[in-house]
XYZ file of C-alpha atoms in Angstrom:
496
model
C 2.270 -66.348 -89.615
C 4.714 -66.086 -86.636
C 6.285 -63.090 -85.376
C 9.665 -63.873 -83.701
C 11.096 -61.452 -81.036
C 15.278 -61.484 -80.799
C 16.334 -61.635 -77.632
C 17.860 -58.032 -77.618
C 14.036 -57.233 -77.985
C 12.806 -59.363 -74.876
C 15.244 -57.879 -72.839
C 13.804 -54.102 -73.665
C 10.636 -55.323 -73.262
C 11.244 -56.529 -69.736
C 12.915 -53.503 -68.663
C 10.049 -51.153 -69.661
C 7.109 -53.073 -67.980
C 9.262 -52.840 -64.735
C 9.586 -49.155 -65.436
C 6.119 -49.038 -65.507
C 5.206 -50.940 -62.186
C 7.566 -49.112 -60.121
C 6.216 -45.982 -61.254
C 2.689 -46.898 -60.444
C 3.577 -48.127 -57.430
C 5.250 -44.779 -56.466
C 2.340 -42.959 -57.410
C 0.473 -45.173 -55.191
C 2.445 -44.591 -52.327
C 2.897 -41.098 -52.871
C -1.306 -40.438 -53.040
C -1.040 -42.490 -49.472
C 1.194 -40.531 -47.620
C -0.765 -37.436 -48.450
C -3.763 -38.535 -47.555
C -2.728 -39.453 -44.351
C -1.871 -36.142 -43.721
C -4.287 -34.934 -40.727
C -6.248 -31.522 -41.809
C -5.610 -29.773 -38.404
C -1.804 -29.268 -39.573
C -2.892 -27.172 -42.016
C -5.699 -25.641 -39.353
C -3.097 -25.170 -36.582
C -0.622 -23.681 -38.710
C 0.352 -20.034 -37.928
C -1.461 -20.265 -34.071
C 1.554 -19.976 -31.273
C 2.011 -23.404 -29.056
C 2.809 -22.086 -25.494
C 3.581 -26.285 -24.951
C 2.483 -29.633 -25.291
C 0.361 -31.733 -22.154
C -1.180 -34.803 -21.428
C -4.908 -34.558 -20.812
C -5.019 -37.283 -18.158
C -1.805 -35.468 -16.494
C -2.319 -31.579 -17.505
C 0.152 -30.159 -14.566
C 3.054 -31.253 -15.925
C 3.728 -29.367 -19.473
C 6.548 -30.417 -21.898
C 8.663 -27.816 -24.518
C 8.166 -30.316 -27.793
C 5.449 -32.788 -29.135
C 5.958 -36.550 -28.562
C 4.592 -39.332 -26.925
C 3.278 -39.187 -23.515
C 5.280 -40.978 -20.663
C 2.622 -41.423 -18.572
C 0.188 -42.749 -21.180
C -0.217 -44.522 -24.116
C -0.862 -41.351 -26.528
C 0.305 -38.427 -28.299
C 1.185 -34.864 -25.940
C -1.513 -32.518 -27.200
C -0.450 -29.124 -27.899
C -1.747 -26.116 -25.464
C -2.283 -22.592 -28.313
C -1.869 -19.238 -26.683
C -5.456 -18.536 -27.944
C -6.793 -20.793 -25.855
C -6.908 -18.754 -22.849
C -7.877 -15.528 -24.799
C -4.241 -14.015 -25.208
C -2.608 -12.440 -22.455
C -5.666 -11.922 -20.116
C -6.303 -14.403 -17.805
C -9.201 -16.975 -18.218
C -10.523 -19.404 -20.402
C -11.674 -19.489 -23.761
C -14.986 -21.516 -25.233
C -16.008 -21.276 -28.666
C -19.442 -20.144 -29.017
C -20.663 -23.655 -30.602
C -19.682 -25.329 -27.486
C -20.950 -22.858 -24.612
C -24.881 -23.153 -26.752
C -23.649 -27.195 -26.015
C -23.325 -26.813 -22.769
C -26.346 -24.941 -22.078
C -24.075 -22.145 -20.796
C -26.635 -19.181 -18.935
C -25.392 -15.736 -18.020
C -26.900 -13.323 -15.692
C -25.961 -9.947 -14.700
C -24.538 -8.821 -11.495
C -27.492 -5.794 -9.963
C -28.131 -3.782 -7.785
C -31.865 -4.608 -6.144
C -33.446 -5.156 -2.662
C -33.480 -8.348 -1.002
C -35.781 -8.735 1.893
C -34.588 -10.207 4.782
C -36.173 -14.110 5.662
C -34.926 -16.395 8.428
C -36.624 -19.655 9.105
C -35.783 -21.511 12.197
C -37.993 -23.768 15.153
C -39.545 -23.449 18.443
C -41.218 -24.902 21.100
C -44.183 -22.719 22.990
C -43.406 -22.386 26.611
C -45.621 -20.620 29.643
C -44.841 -17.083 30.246
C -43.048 -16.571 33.102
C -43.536 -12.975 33.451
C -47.074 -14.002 34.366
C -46.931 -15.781 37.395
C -48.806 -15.718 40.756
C -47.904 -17.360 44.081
C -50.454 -17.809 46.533
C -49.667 -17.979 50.361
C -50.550 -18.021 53.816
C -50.941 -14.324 55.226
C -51.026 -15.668 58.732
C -50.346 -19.128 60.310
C -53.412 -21.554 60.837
C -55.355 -24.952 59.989
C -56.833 -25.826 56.526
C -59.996 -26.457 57.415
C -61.186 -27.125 53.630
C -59.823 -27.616 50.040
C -61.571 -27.120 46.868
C -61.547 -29.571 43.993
C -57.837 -28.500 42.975
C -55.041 -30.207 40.677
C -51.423 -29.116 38.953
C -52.578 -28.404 35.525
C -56.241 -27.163 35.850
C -56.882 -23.906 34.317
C -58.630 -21.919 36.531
C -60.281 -17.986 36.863
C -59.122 -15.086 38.423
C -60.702 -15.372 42.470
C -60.934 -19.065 41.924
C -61.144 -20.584 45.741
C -58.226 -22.827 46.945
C -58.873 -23.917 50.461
C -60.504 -22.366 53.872
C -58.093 -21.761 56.626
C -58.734 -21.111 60.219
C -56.688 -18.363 61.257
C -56.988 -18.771 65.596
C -54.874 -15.629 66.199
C -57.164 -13.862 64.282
C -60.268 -14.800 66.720
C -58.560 -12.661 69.693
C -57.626 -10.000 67.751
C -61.043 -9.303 66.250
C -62.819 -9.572 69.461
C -60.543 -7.305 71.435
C -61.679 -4.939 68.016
C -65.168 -5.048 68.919
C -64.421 -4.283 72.213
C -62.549 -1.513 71.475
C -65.286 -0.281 68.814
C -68.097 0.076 71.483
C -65.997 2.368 73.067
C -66.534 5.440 70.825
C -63.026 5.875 70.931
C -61.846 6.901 67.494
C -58.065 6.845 68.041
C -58.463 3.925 69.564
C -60.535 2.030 67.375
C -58.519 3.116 64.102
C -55.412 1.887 66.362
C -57.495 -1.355 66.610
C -58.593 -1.905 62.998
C -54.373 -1.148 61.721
C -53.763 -3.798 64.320
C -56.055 -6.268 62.435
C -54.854 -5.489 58.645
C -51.056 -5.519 60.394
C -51.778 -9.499 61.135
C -52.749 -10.336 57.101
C -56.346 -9.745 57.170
C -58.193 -8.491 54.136
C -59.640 -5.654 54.098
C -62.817 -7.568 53.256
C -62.439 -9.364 56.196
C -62.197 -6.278 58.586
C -65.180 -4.659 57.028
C -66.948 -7.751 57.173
C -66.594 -7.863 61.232
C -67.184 -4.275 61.555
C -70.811 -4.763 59.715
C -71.570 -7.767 61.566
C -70.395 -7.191 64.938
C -68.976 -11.025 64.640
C -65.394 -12.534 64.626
C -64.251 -14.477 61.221
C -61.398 -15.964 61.798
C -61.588 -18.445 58.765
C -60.140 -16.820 55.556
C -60.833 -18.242 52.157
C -57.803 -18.204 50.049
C -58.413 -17.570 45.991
C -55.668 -17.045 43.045
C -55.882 -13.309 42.033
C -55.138 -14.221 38.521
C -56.690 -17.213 36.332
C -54.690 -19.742 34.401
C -53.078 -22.779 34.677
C -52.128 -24.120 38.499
C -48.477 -25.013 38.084
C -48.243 -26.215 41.909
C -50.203 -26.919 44.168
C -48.907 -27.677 47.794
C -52.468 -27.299 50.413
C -54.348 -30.334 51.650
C -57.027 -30.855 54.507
C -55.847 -31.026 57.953
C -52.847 -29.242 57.268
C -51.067 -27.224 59.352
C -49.742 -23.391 57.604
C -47.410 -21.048 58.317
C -47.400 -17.425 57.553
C -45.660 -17.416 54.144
C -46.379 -20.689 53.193
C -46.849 -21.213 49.544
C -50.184 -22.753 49.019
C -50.143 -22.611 44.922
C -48.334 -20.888 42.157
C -50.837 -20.196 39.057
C -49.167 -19.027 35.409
C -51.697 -16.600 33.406
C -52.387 -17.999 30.009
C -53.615 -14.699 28.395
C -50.341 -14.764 26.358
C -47.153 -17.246 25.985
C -43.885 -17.793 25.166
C -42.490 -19.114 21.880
C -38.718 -19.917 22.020
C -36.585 -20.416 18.548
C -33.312 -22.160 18.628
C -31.465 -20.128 15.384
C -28.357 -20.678 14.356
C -25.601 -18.322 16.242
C -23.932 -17.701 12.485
C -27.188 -15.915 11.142
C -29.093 -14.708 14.555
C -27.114 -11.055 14.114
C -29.785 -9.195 12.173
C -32.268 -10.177 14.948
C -32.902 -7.548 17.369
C -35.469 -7.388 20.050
C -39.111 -6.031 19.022
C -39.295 -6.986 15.205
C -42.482 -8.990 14.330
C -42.251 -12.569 13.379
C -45.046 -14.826 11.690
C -45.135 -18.825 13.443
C -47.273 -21.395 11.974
C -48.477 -24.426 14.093
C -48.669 -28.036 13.476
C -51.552 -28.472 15.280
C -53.276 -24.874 13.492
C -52.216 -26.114 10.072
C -52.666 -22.822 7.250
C -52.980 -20.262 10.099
C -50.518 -17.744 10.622
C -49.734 -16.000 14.019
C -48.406 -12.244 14.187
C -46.067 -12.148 17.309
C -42.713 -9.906 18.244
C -39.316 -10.204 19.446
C -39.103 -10.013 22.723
C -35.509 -10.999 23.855
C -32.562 -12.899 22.666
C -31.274 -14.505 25.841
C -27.585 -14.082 26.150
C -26.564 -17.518 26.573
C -25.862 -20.240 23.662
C -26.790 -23.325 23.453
C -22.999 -25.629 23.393
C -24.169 -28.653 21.683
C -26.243 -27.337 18.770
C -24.535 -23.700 18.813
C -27.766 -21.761 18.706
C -29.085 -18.294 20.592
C -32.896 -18.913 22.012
C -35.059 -16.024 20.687
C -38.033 -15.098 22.709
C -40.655 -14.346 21.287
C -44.368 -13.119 22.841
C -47.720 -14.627 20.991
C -51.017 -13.982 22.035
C -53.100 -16.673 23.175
C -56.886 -15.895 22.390
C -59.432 -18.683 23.605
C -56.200 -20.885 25.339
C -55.254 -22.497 22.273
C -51.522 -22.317 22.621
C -50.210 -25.092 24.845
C -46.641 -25.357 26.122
C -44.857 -27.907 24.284
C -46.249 -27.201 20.943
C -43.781 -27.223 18.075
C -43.977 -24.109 15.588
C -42.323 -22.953 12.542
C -40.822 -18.728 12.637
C -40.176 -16.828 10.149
C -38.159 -13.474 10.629
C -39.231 -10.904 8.368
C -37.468 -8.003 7.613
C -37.798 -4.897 5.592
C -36.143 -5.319 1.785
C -32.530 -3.674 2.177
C -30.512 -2.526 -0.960
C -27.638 -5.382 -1.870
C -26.033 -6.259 -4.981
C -27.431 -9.553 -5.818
C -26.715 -12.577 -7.763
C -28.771 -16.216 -8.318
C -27.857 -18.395 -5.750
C -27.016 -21.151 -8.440
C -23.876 -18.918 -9.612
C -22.089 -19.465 -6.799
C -19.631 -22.444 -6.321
C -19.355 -23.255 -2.752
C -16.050 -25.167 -2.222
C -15.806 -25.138 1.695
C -12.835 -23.047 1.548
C -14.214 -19.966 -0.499
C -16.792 -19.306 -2.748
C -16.094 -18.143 -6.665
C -18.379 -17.504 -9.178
C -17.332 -17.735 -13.109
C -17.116 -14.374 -14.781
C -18.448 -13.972 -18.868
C -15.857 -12.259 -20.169
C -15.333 -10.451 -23.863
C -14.070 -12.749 -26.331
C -15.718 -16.186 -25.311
C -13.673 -15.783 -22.467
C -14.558 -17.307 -18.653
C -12.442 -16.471 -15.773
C -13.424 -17.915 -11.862
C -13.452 -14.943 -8.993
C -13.721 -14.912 -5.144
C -16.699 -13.303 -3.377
C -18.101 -12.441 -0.308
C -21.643 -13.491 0.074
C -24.157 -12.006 2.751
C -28.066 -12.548 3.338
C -29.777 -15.032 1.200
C -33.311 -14.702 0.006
C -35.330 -16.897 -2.267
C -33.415 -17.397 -5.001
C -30.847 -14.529 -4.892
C -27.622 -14.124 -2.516
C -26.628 -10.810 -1.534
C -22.481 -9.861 -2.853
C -20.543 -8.418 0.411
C -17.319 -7.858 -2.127
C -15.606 -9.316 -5.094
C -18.193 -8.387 -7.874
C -19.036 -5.050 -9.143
C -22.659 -4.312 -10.605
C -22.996 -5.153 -14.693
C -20.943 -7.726 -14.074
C -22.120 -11.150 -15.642
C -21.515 -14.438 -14.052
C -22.559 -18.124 -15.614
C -25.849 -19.278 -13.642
C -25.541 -23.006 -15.361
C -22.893 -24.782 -16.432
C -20.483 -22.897 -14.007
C -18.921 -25.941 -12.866
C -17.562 -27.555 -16.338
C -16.103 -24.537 -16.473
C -14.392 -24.110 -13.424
C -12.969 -27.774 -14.129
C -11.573 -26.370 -17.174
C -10.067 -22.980 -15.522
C -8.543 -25.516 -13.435
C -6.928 -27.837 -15.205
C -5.812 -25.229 -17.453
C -4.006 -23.187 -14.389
C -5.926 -20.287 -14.256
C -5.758 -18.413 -11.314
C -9.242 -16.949 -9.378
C -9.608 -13.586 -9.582
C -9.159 -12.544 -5.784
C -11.253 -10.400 -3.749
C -10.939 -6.597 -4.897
C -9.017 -7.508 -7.627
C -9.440 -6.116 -11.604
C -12.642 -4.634 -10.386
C -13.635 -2.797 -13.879
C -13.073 1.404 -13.742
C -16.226 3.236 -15.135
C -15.878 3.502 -18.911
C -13.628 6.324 -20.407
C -11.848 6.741 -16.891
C -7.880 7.057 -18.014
C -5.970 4.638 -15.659
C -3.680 7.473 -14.473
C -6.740 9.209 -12.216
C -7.487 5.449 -10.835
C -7.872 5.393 -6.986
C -4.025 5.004 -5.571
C -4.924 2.527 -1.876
C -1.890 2.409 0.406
C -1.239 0.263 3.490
C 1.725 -1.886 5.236
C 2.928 -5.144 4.088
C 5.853 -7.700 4.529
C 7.277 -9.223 0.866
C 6.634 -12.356 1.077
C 7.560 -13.349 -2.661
C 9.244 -11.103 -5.236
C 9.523 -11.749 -8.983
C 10.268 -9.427 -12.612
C 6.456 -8.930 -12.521
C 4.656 -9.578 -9.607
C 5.569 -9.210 -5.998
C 3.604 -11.400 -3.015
C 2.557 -9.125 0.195
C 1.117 -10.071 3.309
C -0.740 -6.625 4.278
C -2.429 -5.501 6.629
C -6.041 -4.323 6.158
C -7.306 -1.494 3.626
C -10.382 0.324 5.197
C -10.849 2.228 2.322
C -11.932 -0.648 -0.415
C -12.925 -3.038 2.928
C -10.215 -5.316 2.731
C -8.882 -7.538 5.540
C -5.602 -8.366 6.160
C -4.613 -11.211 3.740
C -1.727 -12.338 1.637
C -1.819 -11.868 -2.303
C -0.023 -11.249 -5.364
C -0.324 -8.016 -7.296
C 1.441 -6.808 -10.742
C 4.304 -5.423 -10.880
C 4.655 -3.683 -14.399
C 7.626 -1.213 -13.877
C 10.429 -3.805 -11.976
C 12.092 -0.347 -10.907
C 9.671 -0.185 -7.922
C 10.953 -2.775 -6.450
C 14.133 -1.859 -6.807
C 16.509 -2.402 -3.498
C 13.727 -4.363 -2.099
C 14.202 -8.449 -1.271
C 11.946 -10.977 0.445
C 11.322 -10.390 3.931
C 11.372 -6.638 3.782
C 8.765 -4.634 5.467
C 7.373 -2.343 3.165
C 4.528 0.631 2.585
C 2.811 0.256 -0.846
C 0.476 2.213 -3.066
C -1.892 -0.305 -5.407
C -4.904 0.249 -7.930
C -7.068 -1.938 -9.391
C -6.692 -1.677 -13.484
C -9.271 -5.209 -15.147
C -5.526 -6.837 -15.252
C -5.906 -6.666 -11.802
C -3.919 -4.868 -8.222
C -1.356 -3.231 -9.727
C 1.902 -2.077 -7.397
C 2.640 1.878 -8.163
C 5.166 2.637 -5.251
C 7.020 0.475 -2.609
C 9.473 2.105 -0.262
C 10.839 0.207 2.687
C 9.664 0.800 6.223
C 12.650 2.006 8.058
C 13.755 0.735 11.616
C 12.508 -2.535 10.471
């Protein structure tokens, strides 16, 4: 049996089965589009877009989304939560700082004990020095077994001389002696010790009723003959140097330190110096003077210090490492591996509330072990990252975030009311002036130990500036609220 379909009916047929595959296919692309729909719309919906950036160029900011025209890729949008708000700094999630391996540490208060480590050489002492010469002129008759650079005792012979002068003299005393005359023969015996004879000598011709007019010469000290200038046959002259002999008893040891940290040194303070040729023994030794000339060429002070040399063991020329102790002095202290040293200044990141990470200048001082003493810029409970410091700053950076400076937003004590906060007043020139912020070069303010310097400081209440321009001289009253210096009252300097 055969079913036959009119024409009329094929033609309704046809029309529905198209009905049906456009709808499916509108379903189909429908369920595309929305899947293709990124989830961070809907995340990022309701959070404020301060503007859009490129990563690889993130100075130069744009008012609406769109393609990069420096790259090949989307502008990526910059929140106002990003940088915690209106307070200044960054802002990490806490699922990326445990990433990063992010460390804090607080800012305290402790001791740090002063160390300085520098080199030296050990030299003679020439405080200890003895010349030897000719009391009277005359013939070296004899020299003893002598050289530059033996170490000798104290009386150690140098040579026989033959004093003729003194052959007269001596008999005219013995003459003079059988007299009985006592005026005449102290006048006699003056006359001798007058021409450079010993005492010795005299006595020795007054016991043996017999001229000596040879003279041994000896060293009154022992140690090391430096010179030596006496050989047989020669002819002397009264005055003559014959020898010069430095004592060995103790030395010099002079350290070439650095001129930038030789000004806690001071004369008398004990050092410690290890040898290279004493390897693991220490020597106790002091201070004795910083000479007041500096080297040119390797900018260093030489420090003089005095060791004792027990047995001879300390040769001139040795090389030795010093250490400068010190007694432990109260400091605010931070790790050393906070600090970011950037040849111009040196910041450290501040932890704030919130996730939030904010760079700030400070002053360093001493450095000992692993801590570095905080001249200005930090206050104590403070905390500042100790590792991963310098992702961070890279971030702060491209992001346009300002360091805090020196003596800036230093935190009050808790519960004080910002209207009792310090008032600081000095002289300044404007150097930039805006609706909320006003650029001085001042000069210094004793009171909080600031130099002179140029900054910026808020400027909440625009009436305090009122009258003023750029270029003015002006006298200024600040504070320091966390938002940082904080302009109170400007008035212009007259006669300027």
């Amino acid at each position: 049996m055969s079913l036959e379909i009119s024409p009329h009916a094929r033609l309704g047929l046809a029309a529905a089965a198209l009905a049906l595959v456009a709808g499916g296919a509108g379903y189909g692309i429908a369920h595309l589009g929305g899947s293709e729909a990124p989830p961070a719309q809907t995340a990022d919906a309701g959070r404020k877009v301060l503007y859009w950036y490129d990563p690889m160029v993130p100075s130069q900011h744009f008012d609406e989304p769109g393609k990069s025209p420096f790259m090949d890729m989307q502008l990526v949008p910059k929140f106002a939560d990003e940088g915690g708000g209106d307070a200044p700094g960054v802002r990490i999630d806490p699922a990326t700082s445990q990433t990063l391996g992010l460390r804090t540490a607080a800012v305290r208060r402790g001791e740090l004990a002063s160390s300085l480590t520098a080199t030296g050489t050990i030299d003679f002492n020439q405080r200890d020095v003895a010349i030897v010469q000719a009391r009277a002129g005359g013939f070296v008759q004899r020299v003893y077994a002598r050289a530059p650079g033996d170490i000798i005792g104290a009386g150690a012979p140098l040579a026989d001389l033959l004093v003729p002068e003194w052959g007269g003299a001596q008999a005219e005393f013995l003459a003079v002696r059988r007299t009985g005359n006592a005026a005449l023969i102290q006048a006699a015996r003056q006359r001798l010790m007058l021409l450079g004879m010993p005492s010795g000598t005299v006595a020795s011709v007054e016991r043996t009723g017999r001229p000596h007019n040879v003279i041994t010469i000896s060293t009154p000290t022992g140690g090391v003959i430096k010179t030596l200038d006496v050989r047989a046959g020669m002819t002397m002259t009264a005055g003559q140097t014959l020898a010069e002999v430095n004592g060995l008893g103790t030395v010099w040891l002079n350290a070439a330190v650095p001129e930038a940290i030789a000004g806690p040194l001071k004369p008398g303070q004990t050092v410690q110096a290890t040898l290279a040729a004493f390897p693991g023994e220490t020597l106790s030794g002091r201070v004795s003077a910083i000479l007041p000339t500096t080297q040119a060429d390797s900018r260093t002070l030489t420090v003089r210090i005095e060791l004792p040399n027990r047995g001879g063991r300390l040769r001139p020329g040795m090389f030795a490492t010093v250490s400068f102790g010190g007694g432990a002095q109260p400091a605010l202290i931070v790790p050393s591996e906070a600090l970011i040293r950037t040849g111009k200044r040196t910041l450290v990141m501040l932890a704030l509330d919130k996730g939030r990470y904010r760079p700030a200048e400070v002053q360093t001082g001493r450095e000992s072990g692993d801590d570095t003493e905080i001249l200005a810029g930090l206050s104590e409970g403070e905390k500042v990252i100790a590792s991963g410091q310098f992702l961070i700053d890279s971030e702060a950076s491209l992001s346009g975030v300002q360091a805090r400076p020196i003596g800036g937003g230093v935190p009050m004590a808790v519960g004080k009311p910002a209207a009792t906060a310090a008032l600081y007043e000095t002289v300044g020139k404007i150097e930039q002036l805006s609706a909320n912020s006003v650029t001085l070069s001042h000069e210094p303010v004793p009171a909080i130990s600031w130099p002179a310097m140029t900054m910026t400081f808020q400027l909440p209440d625009p009436n305090v500036a009122r009258g003023l321009r750029t270029g003015d001289r002006v006298r200024f009253g600040f504070d320091q609220p966390p938002a940082g210096p904080t302009i109170r009252r400007m008035t212009k300097v007259s006669g300027q």
